[in-house]
Coordinates of C-alpha atoms and ligand atoms in Angstrom, one line a residue:
M1392 CA 12.7 125.5 41.0
L1393 CA 11.0 125.3 37.1
W1394 CA 12.8 123.7 33.9
P1395 CA 14.4 127.1 31.4
E1396 CA 14.5 126.5 27.4
R1397 CA 12.5 130.0 26.1
P1398 CA 15.4 130.8 23.6
D1399 CA 13.3 134.6 23.2
V1400 CA 14.3 134.9 27.4
W1401 CA 17.6 132.0 27.8
R1402 CA 20.6 132.7 25.4
G1403 CA 21.8 130.0 23.4
G1404 CA 18.7 128.2 22.9
A1405 CA 18.8 128.2 27.4
K1406 CA 21.3 125.5 27.1
P1407 CA 24.0 127.7 29.3
A1408 CA 21.1 128.5 31.6
Q1409 CA 20.3 124.9 31.6
A1410 CA 23.8 124.7 33.0
A1411 CA 23.3 127.0 35.4
F1412 CA 19.9 125.7 36.9
A1413 CA 21.4 122.8 37.2
A1414 CA 24.4 123.7 39.5
I1415 CA 21.5 125.8 42.0
A1416 CA 20.2 123.0 42.2
A1417 CA 23.2 120.6 43.2
A1418 CA 23.7 123.1 45.2
I1419 CA 20.7 123.1 47.4
L1420 CA 20.2 119.6 46.9
T1421 CA 22.8 119.1 49.7
S1422 CA 20.5 120.8 52.3
E1423 CA 17.2 119.5 51.1
P1424 CA 15.3 117.5 48.4
V1425 CA 14.9 120.1 45.3
T1426 CA 11.7 119.2 42.5
V1427 CA 12.0 120.8 39.2
G1428 CA 8.8 121.4 36.9
V1429 CA 9.8 120.7 33.4
S1430 CA 7.7 121.0 29.6
A1431 CA 6.8 118.0 28.0
A1432 CA 9.0 118.9 25.6
Q1433 CA 12.1 119.2 27.8
Y1434 CA 11.6 116.3 30.2
A1435 CA 14.1 113.7 28.7
N1436 CA 16.8 116.7 28.6
A1437 CA 16.1 118.0 32.1
T1438 CA 16.2 114.4 33.8
E1439 CA 19.5 113.5 31.8
R1440 CA 21.5 117.4 32.7
L1441 CA 19.8 117.4 36.4
P1442 CA 21.6 115.5 39.4
R1443 CA 20.1 112.1 39.8
D1444 CA 18.3 112.9 43.8
V1445 CA 16.4 115.8 42.0
R1446 CA 12.7 115.4 41.8
V1447 CA 11.3 115.7 38.1
V1448 CA 7.6 116.6 37.3
E1449 CA 6.1 118.0 34.4
I1450 CA 4.7 121.2 34.4
S1451 CA 3.5 123.5 31.3
A1452 CA 5.1 127.5 32.8
N1453 CA 5.9 130.5 29.9
D1454 CA 9.2 130.6 31.9
A1455 CA 11.4 129.5 34.8
W1456 CA 10.9 132.1 37.8
V1457 CA 9.1 130.0 40.4
R1458 CA 8.9 132.1 43.1
D1459 CA 7.2 134.9 41.3
T1460 CA 4.4 132.0 39.4
G1461 CA 4.4 129.5 42.0
P1462 CA 2.9 129.9 45.5
T1463 CA 3.9 131.3 48.5
I1464 CA 3.5 128.6 51.8
V1465 CA 2.1 130.3 54.8
C1466 CA 2.2 128.3 58.2
D1467 CA -0.3 129.1 61.2
A1468 CA 0.8 128.7 64.7
R1469 CA -0.3 124.8 64.4
G1470 CA 1.9 124.3 61.3
R1471 CA -0.2 123.4 59.3
R1472 CA 0.6 125.1 55.3
R1473 CA -1.6 126.4 52.6
G1474 CA -0.3 128.1 49.8
V1475 CA -1.1 131.6 48.2
D1476 CA -1.5 131.9 44.4
W1477 CA -1.6 135.2 43.3
I1478 CA -2.3 136.9 40.4
F1479 CA 0.0 137.1 37.8
N1480 CA 0.6 139.5 35.3
A1481 CA 4.3 139.0 33.4
W1482 CA 5.8 142.0 36.1
G1483 CA 3.8 144.2 34.4
G1484 CA 1.3 143.1 32.0
F1485 CA 0.8 144.9 28.4
D1486 CA 2.1 148.3 30.9
G1487 CA 6.1 146.7 31.5
G1488 CA 5.6 143.6 31.4
T1489 CA 8.2 141.4 30.1
Y1490 CA 6.7 138.4 27.8
F1491 CA 3.0 137.8 26.1
P1492 CA 1.4 135.5 26.9
W1493 CA 1.8 134.2 30.8
D1494 CA -1.5 132.3 31.2
L1495 CA 0.4 128.9 31.8
D1496 CA 2.6 130.8 34.2
D1497 CA -0.8 131.8 36.0
Q1498 CA -1.4 128.6 36.3
V1499 CA 1.8 127.0 37.9
A1500 CA 0.6 128.3 41.6
G1501 CA -2.2 125.6 41.4
K1502 CA -0.6 123.1 39.6
I1503 CA 2.2 122.8 42.5
L1504 CA 0.0 123.0 45.1
R1505 CA -1.8 119.8 43.7
I1506 CA 1.4 118.5 43.6
E1507 CA 2.4 119.2 47.2
G1508 CA -1.5 118.3 48.1
L1509 CA -1.7 121.5 50.0
D1510 CA -5.0 123.7 49.7
R1511 CA -5.2 127.6 47.9
Y1512 CA -6.4 130.9 48.4
R1513 CA -6.4 132.4 45.5
A1514 CA -6.1 135.4 46.1
P1515 CA -7.5 138.7 44.7
F1516 CA -5.0 140.6 43.5
V1517 CA -1.5 140.9 41.6
L1518 CA 1.9 140.0 43.4
E1519 CA 4.9 137.9 42.8
G1520 CA 6.8 136.4 45.5
G1521 CA 9.9 138.2 44.4
S1522 CA 8.1 141.1 45.5
I1523 CA 7.5 141.0 49.5
H1524 CA 10.4 139.4 51.9
V1525 CA 8.9 138.7 55.6
D1526 CA 10.7 138.3 58.8
G1527 CA 8.7 135.3 60.0
Q1528 CA 6.9 137.8 63.1
G1529 CA 4.9 139.4 61.1
T1530 CA 7.1 142.2 59.2
C1531 CA 6.9 142.3 55.3
L1532 CA 9.3 143.9 52.8
V1533 CA 8.3 146.1 49.8
T1534 CA 9.0 148.5 47.4
E1535 CA 6.6 151.1 46.2
E1536 CA 7.8 151.2 42.7
C1537 CA 6.2 147.1 42.9
L1538 CA 3.2 147.4 44.8
L1539 CA 2.0 150.8 43.9
N1540 CA 3.3 150.3 40.3
P1541 CA 0.0 151.1 38.5
N1542 CA 0.7 148.0 36.2
R1543 CA -0.2 146.0 39.0
N1544 CA -3.1 146.8 40.7
P1545 CA -3.7 150.5 39.7
R1546 CA -7.4 150.6 41.9
L1547 CA -5.8 149.5 45.3
S1548 CA -4.4 152.1 47.6
R1549 CA -1.5 151.7 49.8
A1550 CA -3.6 150.9 53.1
Q1551 CA -5.4 148.6 51.0
I1552 CA -2.6 146.3 49.9
E1553 CA -1.4 146.7 53.6
A1554 CA -4.7 145.4 54.7
L1555 CA -4.4 142.2 51.6
L1556 CA -0.7 141.5 53.0
G1557 CA -2.0 140.8 56.3
E1558 CA -5.4 138.9 55.5
Y1559 CA -2.6 136.4 53.2
L1560 CA 0.1 136.6 54.5
G1561 CA -0.7 137.5 58.5
V1562 CA 2.1 140.9 58.5
R1563 CA 1.1 142.9 61.4
T1564 CA 4.0 146.0 59.9
V1565 CA 4.9 146.6 56.4
I1566 CA 8.1 148.7 55.8
W1567 CA 8.2 150.5 52.2
L1568 CA 11.3 151.1 50.5
G1569 CA 11.0 153.2 47.3
R1570 CA 13.3 152.0 44.3
G1571 CA 14.2 148.5 44.2
V1572 CA 17.6 148.0 41.8
V1573 CA 18.5 150.6 38.7
L1574 CA 16.8 149.0 35.6
D1575 CA 15.1 145.6 37.5
E1576 CA 12.7 144.8 35.2
T1577 CA 9.8 143.5 37.7
S1578 CA 10.3 146.7 38.6
G1579 CA 11.8 146.7 41.7
H1580 CA 11.9 143.3 43.2
V1581 CA 12.7 143.6 46.5
D1582 CA 14.6 140.4 46.6
N1583 CA 17.0 142.3 44.5
L1584 CA 17.3 145.0 46.9
A1585 CA 17.0 143.7 50.2
C1586 CA 15.6 140.7 52.7
F1587 CA 15.6 139.5 56.3
A1588 CA 18.7 137.9 57.1
R1589 CA 16.4 137.1 60.5
P1590 CA 14.3 139.0 62.4
G1591 CA 15.5 142.0 62.9
E1592 CA 18.6 142.1 61.0
V1593 CA 18.3 143.6 57.0
V1594 CA 20.8 143.0 54.0
L1595 CA 20.9 145.7 51.5
T1596 CA 22.7 146.2 48.0
W1597 CA 25.0 148.9 48.0
T1598 CA 27.5 151.0 46.3
D1599 CA 29.9 153.2 47.8
D1600 CA 30.0 155.1 44.6
R1601 CA 28.0 157.7 45.0
R1602 CA 27.8 158.4 41.0
D1603 CA 26.0 155.0 40.3
P1604 CA 22.1 155.4 40.3
Q1605 CA 22.0 152.7 42.9
Y1606 CA 23.8 154.8 45.3
A1607 CA 20.7 157.4 45.8
I1608 CA 18.2 153.7 45.7
S1609 CA 20.4 152.0 48.4
R1610 CA 21.1 155.5 50.5
D1611 CA 17.0 156.2 50.8
A1612 CA 16.3 152.8 51.4
E1613 CA 18.8 152.2 53.9
Q1614 CA 17.4 155.7 55.7
R1615 CA 13.6 154.2 55.7
L1616 CA 15.1 150.4 57.2
R1617 CA 17.0 152.7 60.3
A1618 CA 13.5 154.8 60.9
A1619 CA 11.3 151.7 60.5
R1620 CA 10.2 149.2 63.6
D1621 CA 9.0 145.9 63.2
A1622 CA 5.8 144.5 64.5
H1623 CA 7.5 143.8 67.8
G1624 CA 8.4 147.2 68.2
R1625 CA 12.1 146.2 67.4
R1626 CA 14.9 148.9 65.4
L1627 CA 16.5 147.3 62.1
T1628 CA 19.8 146.2 62.0
V1629 CA 21.3 147.0 58.4
H1630 CA 23.9 144.9 56.7
K1631 CA 25.1 146.1 53.9
L1632 CA 26.6 144.0 50.7
H1633 CA 28.3 145.8 48.1
Q1634 CA 27.2 145.0 44.7
P1635 CA 29.6 143.5 41.6
G1636 CA 30.3 145.4 38.8
P1637 CA 27.8 146.8 37.2
L1638 CA 27.4 144.7 35.2
Y1639 CA 26.0 145.1 31.2
L1640 CA 24.8 142.7 28.3
R1641 CA 27.4 141.3 25.9
E1642 CA 27.5 142.0 22.2
E1643 CA 27.8 138.5 22.0
E1644 CA 24.9 137.7 24.9
A1645 CA 22.6 139.9 23.2
A1646 CA 23.3 138.5 19.5
S1647 CA 22.5 134.4 20.6
L1648 CA 18.7 135.6 21.7
D1649 CA 15.7 134.4 20.1
A1650 CA 13.8 138.2 19.3
R1651 CA 10.0 137.2 18.9
P1652 CA 7.3 139.0 19.5
G1653 CA 5.8 140.3 23.1
T1654 CA 9.0 139.4 24.8
R1655 CA 11.1 142.5 25.8
P1656 CA 14.0 142.4 23.4
R1657 CA 17.4 142.8 25.1
R1658 CA 20.7 144.7 23.7
G1659 CA 24.3 144.6 24.2
G1660 CA 25.6 146.9 26.9
D1661 CA 22.1 147.3 28.7
R1662 CA 23.1 147.3 32.0
L1663 CA 21.9 144.2 34.3
A1664 CA 20.4 144.3 37.7
A1665 CA 23.2 142.3 39.4
S1666 CA 23.1 142.0 43.3
Y1667 CA 24.2 139.5 45.7
V1668 CA 21.0 139.9 48.1
N1669 CA 18.9 137.8 45.6
F1670 CA 20.5 134.4 47.5
Y1671 CA 18.8 131.4 48.3
V1672 CA 18.3 130.6 52.5
G1673 CA 18.0 126.2 52.6
N1674 CA 17.7 124.3 55.9
R1675 CA 22.0 124.4 56.0
S1676 CA 22.9 126.2 53.0
V1677 CA 22.6 129.8 51.6
V1678 CA 23.1 129.9 47.7
V1679 CA 24.7 132.7 46.7
P1680 CA 24.9 134.7 43.1
Q1681 CA 28.2 134.6 42.0
F1682 CA 29.7 136.6 38.4
G1683 CA 33.2 136.4 38.0
D1684 CA 33.8 139.5 39.9
P1685 CA 35.9 140.4 42.2
R1686 CA 33.3 141.5 44.9
D1687 CA 32.4 137.7 44.6
A1688 CA 34.3 136.4 47.6
A1689 CA 33.7 139.3 49.7
A1690 CA 29.9 138.5 49.8
R1691 CA 30.5 135.2 50.6
R1692 CA 32.1 136.2 53.5
G1693 CA 29.7 138.5 54.4
L1694 CA 26.8 136.4 54.6
A1695 CA 29.0 133.1 56.2
R1696 CA 29.4 136.1 59.0
L1697 CA 25.6 136.4 59.1
F1698 CA 24.5 133.2 58.6
P1699 CA 26.6 131.0 61.1
T1700 CA 24.6 127.6 61.2
R1701 CA 24.6 127.3 57.5
R1702 CA 26.7 126.5 54.7
V1703 CA 27.5 129.6 52.5
V1704 CA 27.8 128.1 48.6
G1705 CA 28.9 130.0 45.6
V1706 CA 27.4 129.4 42.2
D1707 CA 27.9 131.1 39.1
S1708 CA 24.3 132.8 38.2
R1709 CA 25.6 135.2 35.3
E1710 CA 23.5 133.2 33.4
V1711 CA 20.3 133.6 35.4
L1712 CA 21.3 137.1 35.6
L1713 CA 20.4 137.4 31.6
G1714 CA 17.3 136.2 31.7
G1715 CA 16.3 139.2 34.6
G1716 CA 16.9 137.7 38.3
N1717 CA 18.3 135.5 39.9
I1718 CA 19.2 132.6 42.4
H1719 CA 16.1 133.5 44.3
C1720 CA 14.4 134.3 42.1
I1721 CA 13.8 130.9 40.1
T1722 CA 13.7 129.3 43.8
Q1723 CA 11.0 128.3 45.7
Q1724 CA 10.7 127.6 49.3
V1725 CA 7.9 124.9 50.6
P1726 CA 8.6 124.6 54.7
R1727 CA 8.3 121.2 56.7
V1728 CA 5.4 119.9 57.7
G1729 CA 5.1 121.1 60.8
A1730 CA 7.3 124.1 60.7
R1731 CA 5.3 127.0 62.8
P1732 CA 6.3 130.7 62.6
R1733 CA 9.2 131.3 65.0
R1734 CA 8.0 133.2 68.1
P1735 CA 10.5 136.0 69.0
S1736 CA 12.3 135.3 71.7
T1737 CA 11.7 137.3 75.1
T1738 CA 15.3 137.8 76.1
P1739 CA 16.6 140.4 73.6
A1740 CA 19.1 139.1 70.9
R1741 CA 23.1 140.1 71.0
P1742 CA 23.6 142.7 68.8
R1743 CA 25.2 142.0 65.6
K1744 CA 28.0 143.6 64.5
A1745 CA 26.7 145.0 60.7
L1746 CA 28.4 144.3 57.7
S1747 CA 29.1 147.9 56.2
Ligands
KQY851 O1 12.9 138.8 40.5 C1 12.5 137.8 40.5 N1 11.8 137.2 41.3 C2 11.8 137.8 39.4 C3 12.9 137.9 37.6 C4 12.5 137.6 36.5 C5 12.5 138.6 35.6 C6 11.8 137.6 34.4 N2 12.5 138.5 33.3

């Protein structure tokens, strides 16, 4: 993780967000070790607020979205790990990006790989970790809104992007969804919309309200997922996780943000891109966003059914949502030494009843 501090992204001088990040680190710590990168200016404050067992290292960054600025660590068949360092442009550069500058963010992946002692592939194209989800068996989920957006790689075609994903992630099948969550400022990252619970099973954010603009987006994603085959020719089971809210930025929350040239302004009443799909899967736990919303408990119950060997822990993450993302966006897993891609089972899995 990275420590939040900038007052133009995190309201109230980032204090409420720091409390949320510390609670999320504590939840993950019950399952695996946690490292948090912090600026020199925040080193003392972060060590004071984070649980004692968190490893704190000094890393300069422009903000705290390590899913996107950190490396994507890949493993080969022998369990050897290397990191992919994507080019980062703050979710769209000068065409819809969320802040300027982003030069320190673009160095984060390389710094983490040095700290972890892992070799690095610098990819020749713009991508964020939150814009891809893989099943570990050759299939990748992405959205057209993000990966085909002219604010990322205007000179690359869909086929060229698929080829690059194949080269850098080892995937053979790319499943293209359409748009991401309504008003998601990342240009529709897939990690807020849909993800694999395991090979062959996808969790999709959903609403039953046909008047909500999210309805058509989620319905279209559902249809594409049902029509798709994964890299092993399997059909996908789609599990629907009903969205909270809709939720909106409150006037007093907007008022406690600093204004800064180059940073996307936020206004009271703005709709927030809230989704329970933005969860973190640990070795023994699943850490899921909670919003103080009537749908929170159903999201925890649904995920407990989908991840029966892990403890589902809900953490109030509205403060992370106010910054434009959620728990998956502020975390980046490092596979253990010797981790190998799971081979597809030769015996067909017992079909799991879809969450609906
Ligand atoms: O979706 C993510 N992976 C990150 C969200 C970052 C939003 C920046 N304002």
